[in-house]
XYZ file of C-alpha atoms in Angstrom:
299
model
C 95.857 64.439 119.850
C 92.596 62.754 120.801
C 91.786 59.117 120.236
C 89.316 60.011 117.448
C 91.938 62.064 115.536
C 94.489 59.248 115.952
C 92.073 56.695 114.443
C 91.309 59.045 111.557
C 95.018 59.466 110.858
C 95.548 55.693 110.768
C 92.559 55.202 108.467
C 93.918 57.686 105.905
C 95.851 55.799 103.157
C 99.398 56.966 102.417
C 99.933 59.051 99.302
C 100.717 57.118 96.155
C 103.884 57.854 94.225
C 102.547 57.845 90.693
C 105.976 58.360 89.167
C 106.951 54.771 90.054
C 103.929 53.215 88.375
C 104.344 53.234 84.585
C 100.578 53.091 83.998
C 99.737 55.953 86.355
C 102.759 57.869 85.142
C 101.520 57.611 81.581
C 98.038 58.756 82.596
C 99.291 61.768 84.513
C 101.732 62.823 81.827
C 104.828 61.886 83.866
C 105.974 59.097 81.495
C 109.370 59.139 79.861
C 109.557 58.751 76.115
C 112.874 58.259 74.299
C 113.517 60.243 71.161
C 115.613 58.715 68.331
C 118.534 60.889 69.390
C 118.374 59.616 72.957
C 118.090 56.020 71.741
C 121.154 56.483 69.528
C 123.133 58.037 72.367
C 122.239 55.084 74.585
C 123.501 52.622 71.978
C 126.710 54.620 71.538
C 127.219 54.573 75.299
C 126.782 50.795 75.314
C 129.330 50.407 72.509
C 131.708 52.684 74.389
C 131.427 50.652 77.573
C 132.038 47.423 75.635
C 135.053 48.899 73.829
C 136.503 50.265 77.043
C 136.080 46.884 78.726
C 137.860 45.040 75.907
C 140.634 47.641 75.745
C 141.082 47.303 79.495
C 141.556 43.538 79.170
C 144.056 44.057 76.336
C 146.094 46.438 78.482
C 145.949 43.974 81.372
C 147.197 41.248 79.018
C 150.119 43.368 77.864
C 151.134 44.298 81.386
C 150.747 40.770 82.699
C 152.774 39.390 79.775
C 155.715 41.553 80.704
C 155.208 40.617 84.364
C 155.355 36.895 83.600
C 158.474 37.264 81.447
C 160.212 39.452 84.014
C 159.338 37.325 87.039
C 160.253 34.075 85.299
C 163.928 35.128 85.275
C 163.999 35.918 88.980
C 165.123 33.069 91.221
C 163.177 34.580 94.116
C 159.894 33.987 92.259
C 160.412 30.227 91.985
C 159.477 29.125 95.456
C 158.424 25.583 96.244
C 154.693 26.278 95.854
C 155.266 27.971 92.505
C 157.417 25.087 91.255
C 154.790 22.590 92.358
C 152.032 24.514 90.543
C 154.151 24.720 87.394
C 155.010 21.010 87.307
C 151.505 19.796 88.154
C 149.870 22.071 85.589
C 152.349 21.120 82.872
C 151.873 17.406 83.533
C 148.091 17.755 83.450
C 148.168 19.631 80.154
C 150.657 17.395 78.335
C 149.450 14.041 79.666
C 145.784 14.909 79.426
C 146.023 16.502 75.985
C 148.433 14.033 74.399
C 145.785 11.631 73.107
C 143.555 14.412 71.784
C 146.512 16.128 70.106
C 147.767 12.959 68.421
C 144.242 12.079 67.278
C 143.785 15.560 65.824
C 147.158 15.193 64.092
C 146.096 11.879 62.567
C 142.860 13.408 61.285
C 144.775 16.362 59.834
C 147.172 13.964 58.126
C 144.296 12.052 56.549
C 142.250 15.108 55.569
C 144.967 17.605 54.619
C 148.472 16.151 54.229
C 147.535 13.142 52.134
C 145.332 15.294 49.906
C 148.107 17.813 49.358
C 150.551 15.033 48.420
C 148.011 13.428 46.093
C 147.030 16.538 44.172
C 150.577 17.851 43.881
C 151.710 14.506 42.513
C 148.752 14.431 40.130
C 149.556 17.876 38.734
C 153.285 17.230 38.446
C 154.276 19.549 41.306
C 155.644 16.912 43.661
C 158.818 18.933 44.210
C 156.748 21.579 46.018
C 155.288 19.097 48.509
C 157.685 19.920 51.356
C 157.315 23.711 51.161
C 153.517 23.580 50.902
C 153.209 21.183 53.848
C 155.443 23.425 55.953
C 153.612 26.641 55.053
C 150.064 25.289 55.297
C 150.021 22.418 57.783
C 152.889 23.059 60.180
C 152.940 26.843 60.133
C 149.227 27.685 59.862
C 146.950 24.770 60.756
C 148.955 23.218 63.604
C 149.206 26.317 65.878
C 145.506 27.091 65.537
C 144.338 23.547 66.289
C 146.784 23.164 69.176
C 145.610 26.494 70.576
C 141.969 25.416 70.349
C 142.769 22.121 72.098
C 144.645 23.929 74.869
C 141.844 26.430 75.265
C 139.010 23.917 75.305
C 140.564 21.422 77.683
C 142.837 23.368 80.031
C 142.303 27.064 79.354
C 138.654 26.936 80.348
C 139.593 24.905 83.416
C 141.953 27.654 84.588
C 139.291 30.270 83.895
C 136.753 28.333 85.957
C 139.095 27.670 88.892
C 140.428 31.209 89.197
C 137.000 32.689 88.504
C 135.447 30.743 91.365
C 138.317 31.811 93.630
C 137.742 35.455 92.690
C 133.969 35.299 93.097
C 134.224 33.436 96.396
C 136.726 35.900 97.887
C 139.653 33.479 98.194
C 141.856 35.734 96.038
C 141.288 38.648 98.430
C 142.053 36.324 101.343
C 145.387 35.415 99.733
C 146.258 39.065 99.309
C 145.261 39.783 102.903
C 147.759 37.245 104.277
C 150.562 38.447 101.977
C 150.321 35.846 99.174
C 150.618 37.215 95.638
C 148.069 35.430 93.386
C 150.037 36.488 90.316
C 153.191 34.671 91.418
C 151.348 31.693 92.865
C 148.775 31.068 90.123
C 149.299 33.143 86.967
C 153.083 32.815 86.559
C 153.432 28.995 86.824
C 150.262 28.247 84.855
C 151.180 30.564 82.003
C 154.669 29.087 81.694
C 153.218 25.568 81.885
C 150.910 26.399 78.981
C 153.923 27.782 77.107
C 155.942 24.581 77.429
C 152.889 22.445 76.679
C 152.054 24.488 73.577
C 155.508 23.884 72.118
C 155.501 20.171 73.018
C 152.010 19.403 71.745
C 152.591 21.494 68.622
C 155.663 19.491 67.630
C 153.872 16.204 68.318
C 150.846 17.348 66.315
C 153.005 18.292 63.328
C 154.916 15.002 63.416
C 151.717 12.933 63.689
C 150.049 14.753 60.802
C 153.076 14.405 58.492
C 153.630 10.722 59.267
C 149.930 9.925 58.849
C 149.812 11.769 55.530
C 152.846 9.812 54.351
C 151.304 6.473 55.386
C 148.050 7.240 53.583
C 149.921 8.338 50.461
C 152.162 5.267 50.572
C 149.163 2.962 50.894
C 147.456 4.606 47.931
C 150.637 4.352 45.827
C 151.123 8.102 45.367
C 154.685 8.082 46.720
C 157.210 5.264 47.000
C 160.021 6.922 48.945
C 160.868 5.725 52.474
C 159.518 7.740 55.363
C 162.930 9.178 56.302
C 163.361 10.469 52.761
C 159.941 12.108 52.947
C 160.730 13.751 56.296
C 164.123 14.848 54.996
C 162.446 16.526 52.024
C 160.107 18.358 54.375
C 162.972 19.453 56.618
C 165.005 20.568 53.617
C 162.112 22.716 52.427
C 162.213 24.675 55.692
C 164.105 27.943 55.580
C 166.150 29.398 58.389
C 163.236 31.642 59.333
C 160.890 28.650 59.637
C 163.128 27.099 62.292
C 162.512 30.225 64.378
C 158.950 31.200 63.467
C 157.296 27.788 63.857
C 158.549 27.021 67.416
C 157.991 30.655 68.408
C 154.413 30.453 67.153
C 153.704 27.329 69.209
C 155.262 28.960 72.268
C 153.318 32.204 71.825
C 149.988 30.424 71.324
C 150.453 28.439 74.525
C 151.559 31.567 76.384
C 148.591 33.730 75.420
C 146.040 30.936 75.932
C 147.289 30.276 79.448
C 147.614 33.942 80.369
C 144.234 34.868 78.899
C 142.463 32.084 80.762
C 144.066 33.030 84.085
C 143.360 36.747 83.702
C 139.746 36.146 82.683
C 139.247 34.217 85.901
C 141.069 36.753 88.082
C 139.103 39.704 86.678
C 135.743 38.098 87.483
C 133.447 40.146 89.738
C 130.725 39.221 92.193
C 128.155 39.733 89.438
C 129.708 36.973 87.318
C 128.831 33.296 87.320
C 129.854 30.270 85.292
C 127.126 31.134 82.791
C 128.824 34.446 81.974
C 132.426 33.517 82.729
C 132.835 30.497 80.440
C 131.525 32.105 77.210
C 133.665 35.165 77.892
C 136.785 33.074 78.433
C 136.191 30.948 75.327
C 135.499 33.909 73.037
C 138.553 35.772 74.313
C 140.727 32.692 73.916
C 139.612 32.065 70.336
C 140.160 35.718 69.466
C 143.646 35.654 70.975
C 144.625 32.505 69.073
C 143.422 33.924 65.759
C 145.141 37.265 66.343
C 148.454 35.559 67.110
C 148.151 33.373 64.006
C 147.416 36.374 61.799
C 150.262 38.452 63.241
C 152.786 35.684 62.621
C 151.461 35.187 59.099
C 152.103 38.789 58.140
C 155.362 39.313 56.283
C 156.497 42.452 58.053
């Protein structure tokens, strides 16, 4: 090739790919137009992907729940690092959430318990006070509020910590050196949430009942001593309530802790705190409400 031909070749502009330019593609007739059927199929595909993603997390929750229960009874699983993680997490949840739980119990006693006592006494139904307080406050309101407190203060913290470990590659590094993240992180944290859910739930119920009694005693609605009031409430509990109420507190703490840990562990490189935190909070709230509804059904 001569020097003149080489200069002519360099001066010739490269061909333009008009299919990548939406304006030129529209002018040349190469544009892509969606029909209503194609638009509907795209929306159905999006709904299918969302449903499959949520069903996948539900299946992971079910499998991990059995894994936590099974491994918790094995002495080999409770190594020193696991015991340390369990104790430190449980102390952080109970000590850190004690003030917030007691304050929420006091507010519930003022807003709900005292009002129930007042209106039942006003309508001549004071004998039903104990059963209504057990069924409404202790059995329904307390587990939901305790679950929300656990989720907002400690559940989101676990989601953030494990999510950052997953995004940063530390979880894969643990697996590479033979450390099981499930036994080291998920197992002790979930059981710590379980114990904390039961403890804070009982304290919340006691604070709300005592506060409601104090407010009612100050307003002159009731004149009985506090131990008589608490005895009436305890007498109104059936044998099933002594099983269902503690089991509900335990289950709420269990699912909140497990859901927060699994949301963090299932984070991908495309996730960030902006996407991880709303996902963890919405899943946690949904789990708490589902557990409350399932225990409320008389099956």
